[in-house]
Amino acid sequence: MGKTIFINMNDVKIKGDILDMSSENSGIIYNISKDVEEEICVDYVTSENKSVLDERKYDACTFVFNFNNILGNRRKAKVIKDVVKYLKEDGEIYVWDVNKEGGRFINYKINIALPHGEIKKAILKNYNPIATCSINEIRKILEKYCEIREAKVWEDVFFIKAIKNKSQHREELKNENIINSNKLKVHS
């Protein structure tokens, strides 16, 4: 087993309805959010419930060690673009992930400090030599749709908190519609 990484989520407060993209690390976000509000809703994304997302808008979306397993920036950008659609106007995105360079393998024990002294243990493995993930690449993608409020790195782990930016997102959608309309051809 590789090195052990400690993450303190004791002071993290996420309010409102939460879309948790972290299926493998489920329970982490619920545990840090259950003390913030009396009634919380944490939805987990699976292939079976993806259609339910179209009916809801969320206050926050969380990613806990998701992006290091997604190959290519285009796929990462598509995930973020899709998630932004499910956020309310001032919705927040929280990302915890690991900096991974190409050619490097990851085999970490993760200890996450939760409220009330609880420790959630997880194992993070990524043996794909072409997979990469960095705070800079995720930040660059998020900046298309969000305003970055906080970004920090410790050991090999990074954290980003972003707020959905109404004007940037509208402009992005408008530009996308213009590009798509240019693809239409009129046949007579």
GROMACS .gro file of C-alpha atoms in nm:
model
  188
    1MET     CA    1   0.000   0.000   0.000
    2GLY     CA    2   0.124   0.350  -0.084
    3LYS     CA    3   0.118   0.650   0.139
    4THR     CA    4  -0.162   0.756   0.370
    5ILE     CA    5  -0.334   1.090   0.314
    6PHE     CA    6  -0.540   1.267   0.581
    7ILE     CA    7  -0.821   1.503   0.479
    8ASN     CA    8  -0.999   1.714   0.738
    9MET     CA    9  -1.363   1.772   0.636
   10ASN     CA   10  -1.465   1.851   0.992
   11ASP     CA   11  -1.539   2.216   0.913
   12VAL     CA   12  -1.697   2.170   0.570
   13LYS     CA   13  -2.057   2.295   0.562
   14ILE     CA   14  -2.265   2.222   0.253
   15LYS     CA   15  -2.624   2.345   0.266
   16GLY     CA   16  -2.937   2.259   0.073
   17ASP     CA   17  -3.006   1.982  -0.174
   18ILE     CA   18  -2.683   1.811  -0.279
   19LEU     CA   19  -2.598   1.612  -0.590
   20ASP     CA   20  -2.314   1.379  -0.491
   21MET     CA   21  -2.119   1.244  -0.788
   22SER     CA   22  -1.903   1.027  -0.561
   23SER     CA   23  -2.065   0.686  -0.576
   24GLU     CA   24  -1.759   0.497  -0.447
   25ASN     CA   25  -1.717   0.730  -0.150
   26SER     CA   26  -2.084   0.763  -0.066
   27GLY     CA   27  -2.167   0.865   0.286
   28ILE     CA   28  -1.891   1.123   0.318
   29ILE     CA   29  -2.099   1.414   0.192
   30TYR     CA   30  -2.409   1.301   0.382
   31ASN     CA   31  -2.209   1.282   0.705
   32ILE     CA   32  -2.063   1.632   0.671
   33SER     CA   33  -2.400   1.782   0.573
   34LYS     CA   34  -2.643   1.618   0.815
   35ASP     CA   35  -2.551   1.856   1.099
   36VAL     CA   36  -2.588   2.170   0.886
   37GLU     CA   37  -2.963   2.144   0.827
   38GLU     CA   38  -3.244   1.949   0.989
   39GLU     CA   39  -3.365   1.808   0.660
   40ILE     CA   40  -3.116   1.735   0.386
   41CYS     CA   41  -3.138   1.567   0.051
   42VAL     CA   42  -2.827   1.401  -0.090
   43ASP     CA   43  -2.881   1.236  -0.428
   44TYR     CA   44  -2.625   0.999  -0.575
   45VAL     CA   45  -2.584   0.972  -0.950
   46THR     CA   46  -2.610   0.630  -1.109
   47SER     CA   47  -2.690   0.523  -1.463
   48GLU     CA   48  -3.037   0.414  -1.345
   49ASN     CA   49  -3.143   0.746  -1.188
   50LYS     CA   50  -2.991   0.992  -1.435
   51SER     CA   51  -3.333   1.075  -1.584
   52VAL     CA   52  -3.455   1.188  -1.240
   53LEU     CA   53  -3.195   1.466  -1.244
   54ASP     CA   54  -3.379   1.648  -1.521
   55GLU     CA   55  -3.662   1.719  -1.277
   56ARG     CA   56  -3.446   1.877  -1.003
   57LYS     CA   57  -3.220   2.172  -0.934
   58TYR     CA   58  -2.954   2.142  -0.665
   59ASP     CA   59  -2.787   2.387  -0.429
   60ALA     CA   60  -2.454   2.204  -0.450
   61CYS     CA   61  -2.271   1.930  -0.633
   62THR     CA   62  -1.978   1.737  -0.490
   63PHE     CA   63  -1.698   1.537  -0.649
   64VAL     CA   64  -1.483   1.326  -0.417
   65PHE     CA   65  -1.197   1.165  -0.610
   66ASN     CA   66  -1.388   1.137  -0.940
   67PHE     CA   67  -1.182   1.325  -1.196
   68ASN     CA   68  -0.858   1.128  -1.162
   69ASN     CA   69  -1.043   0.830  -1.313
   70ILE     CA   70  -1.185   1.018  -1.613
   71LEU     CA   71  -0.963   1.006  -1.921
   72GLY     CA   72  -0.917   1.328  -2.113
   73ASN     CA   73  -1.012   1.687  -2.048
   74ARG     CA   74  -1.304   1.669  -2.292
   75ARG     CA   75  -1.477   1.405  -2.082
   76LYS     CA   76  -1.407   1.598  -1.763
   77ALA     CA   77  -1.543   1.914  -1.926
   78LYS     CA   78  -1.858   1.729  -2.037
   79VAL     CA   79  -1.920   1.604  -1.682
   80ILE     CA   80  -1.887   1.956  -1.541
   81LYS     CA   81  -2.099   2.109  -1.818
   82ASP     CA   82  -2.374   1.852  -1.752
   83VAL     CA   83  -2.363   1.907  -1.376
   84VAL     CA   84  -2.390   2.285  -1.409
   85LYS     CA   85  -2.731   2.235  -1.577
   86TYR     CA   86  -2.860   2.072  -1.257
   87LEU     CA   87  -2.744   2.354  -1.027
   88LYS     CA   88  -2.956   2.644  -0.912
   89GLU     CA   89  -2.848   2.995  -1.021
   90ASP     CA   90  -2.603   3.035  -0.730
   91GLY     CA   91  -2.523   2.665  -0.692
   92GLU     CA   92  -2.187   2.552  -0.558
   93ILE     CA   93  -1.945   2.288  -0.682
   94TYR     CA   94  -1.702   2.122  -0.442
   95VAL     CA   95  -1.413   1.911  -0.572
   96TRP     CA   96  -1.168   1.700  -0.374
   97ASP     CA   97  -0.927   1.506  -0.592
   98VAL     CA   98  -0.567   1.406  -0.636
   99ASN     CA   99  -0.297   1.555  -0.857
  100LYS     CA  100  -0.192   1.274  -1.091
  101GLU     CA  101   0.062   1.308  -1.367
  102GLY     CA  102   0.069   1.079  -1.669
  103GLY     CA  103   0.282   0.770  -1.616
  104ARG     CA  104   0.228   0.782  -1.241
  105PHE     CA  105   0.033   0.525  -1.041
  106ILE     CA  106  -0.175   0.604  -0.735
  107ASN     CA  107  -0.226   0.370  -0.443
  108TYR     CA  108  -0.328   0.572  -0.136
  109LYS     CA  109  -0.502   0.507   0.189
  110ILE     CA  110  -0.730   0.804   0.256
  111ASN     CA  111  -0.846   0.894   0.607
  112ILE     CA  112  -1.120   1.157   0.608
  113ALA     CA  113  -1.208   1.333   0.934
  114LEU     CA  114  -1.582   1.390   0.958
  115PRO     CA  115  -1.784   1.577   1.222
  116HIS     CA  116  -1.815   1.421   1.569
  117GLY     CA  117  -1.471   1.261   1.549
  118GLU     CA  118  -1.570   1.005   1.286
  119ILE     CA  119  -1.303   0.886   1.043
  120LYS     CA  120  -1.404   0.750   0.703
  121LYS     CA  121  -1.140   0.529   0.544
  122ALA     CA  122  -1.107   0.482   0.171
  123ILE     CA  123  -0.858   0.343  -0.073
  124LEU     CA  124  -0.774   0.537  -0.387
  125LYS     CA  125  -0.611   0.344  -0.671
  126ASN     CA  126  -0.541   0.450  -1.025
  127TYR     CA  127  -0.299   0.238  -1.226
  128ASN     CA  128  -0.383   0.391  -1.563
  129PRO     CA  129  -0.059   0.545  -1.694
  130ILE     CA  130  -0.235   0.784  -1.932
  131ALA     CA  131  -0.487   0.923  -1.681
  132THR     CA  132  -0.405   1.271  -1.554
  133CYS     CA  133  -0.568   1.507  -1.309
  134SER     CA  134  -0.452   1.840  -1.171
  135ILE     CA  135  -0.594   2.137  -0.989
  136ASN     CA  136  -0.507   2.356  -1.289
  137GLU     CA  137  -0.695   2.146  -1.546
  138ILE     CA  138  -1.009   2.115  -1.329
  139ARG     CA  139  -0.993   2.484  -1.239
  140LYS     CA  140  -0.966   2.582  -1.607
  141ILE     CA  141  -1.277   2.377  -1.692
  142LEU     CA  142  -1.475   2.511  -1.396
  143GLU     CA  143  -1.390   2.873  -1.484
  144LYS     CA  144  -1.601   2.842  -1.801
  145TYR     CA  145  -1.914   2.811  -1.587
  146CYS     CA  146  -1.820   2.921  -1.237
  147GLU     CA  147  -1.635   3.168  -1.023
  148ILE     CA  148  -1.362   2.998  -0.820
  149ARG     CA  149  -1.404   3.093  -0.454
  150GLU     CA  150  -1.138   2.872  -0.300
  151ALA     CA  151  -0.859   2.648  -0.428
  152LYS     CA  152  -0.588   2.478  -0.227
  153VAL     CA  153  -0.342   2.191  -0.249
  154TRP     CA  154  -0.191   1.981   0.029
  155GLU     CA  155   0.023   1.673  -0.018
  156ASP     CA  156  -0.112   1.528  -0.347
  157VAL     CA  157  -0.474   1.632  -0.284
  158PHE     CA  158  -0.651   1.945  -0.404
  159PHE     CA  159  -0.978   2.117  -0.315
  160ILE     CA  160  -1.181   2.361  -0.524
  161LYS     CA  161  -1.499   2.545  -0.428
  162ALA     CA  162  -1.677   2.721  -0.715
  163ILE     CA  163  -2.004   2.915  -0.748
  164LYS     CA  164  -2.212   2.890  -1.064
  165ASN     CA  165  -2.172   3.211  -1.259
  166LYS     CA  166  -2.500   3.312  -1.422
  167SER     CA  167  -2.361   3.545  -1.688
  168GLN     CA  168  -2.072   3.320  -1.795
  169HIS     CA  169  -2.299   3.018  -1.818
  170ARG     CA  170  -2.560   3.205  -2.023
  171GLU     CA  171  -2.289   3.335  -2.258
  172GLU     CA  172  -2.148   2.984  -2.298
  173LEU     CA  173  -2.490   2.841  -2.384
  174LYS     CA  174  -2.557   3.129  -2.624
  175ASN     CA  175  -2.225   3.071  -2.804
  176GLU     CA  176  -2.295   2.699  -2.820
  177ASN     CA  177  -2.635   2.764  -2.979
  178ILE     CA  178  -2.474   2.993  -3.238
  179ILE     CA  179  -2.218   2.727  -3.324
  180ASN     CA  180  -2.488   2.460  -3.350
  181SER     CA  181  -2.708   2.683  -3.568
  182ASN     CA  182  -2.415   2.733  -3.806
  183LYS     CA  183  -2.410   2.357  -3.863
  184LEU     CA  184  -2.762   2.360  -4.006
  185LYS     CA  185  -2.783   2.342  -4.383
  186VAL     CA  186  -3.073   2.447  -4.599
  187HIS     CA  187  -3.143   2.220  -4.894
  188SER     CA  188  -3.367   2.342  -5.173
   0.00000   0.00000   0.00000
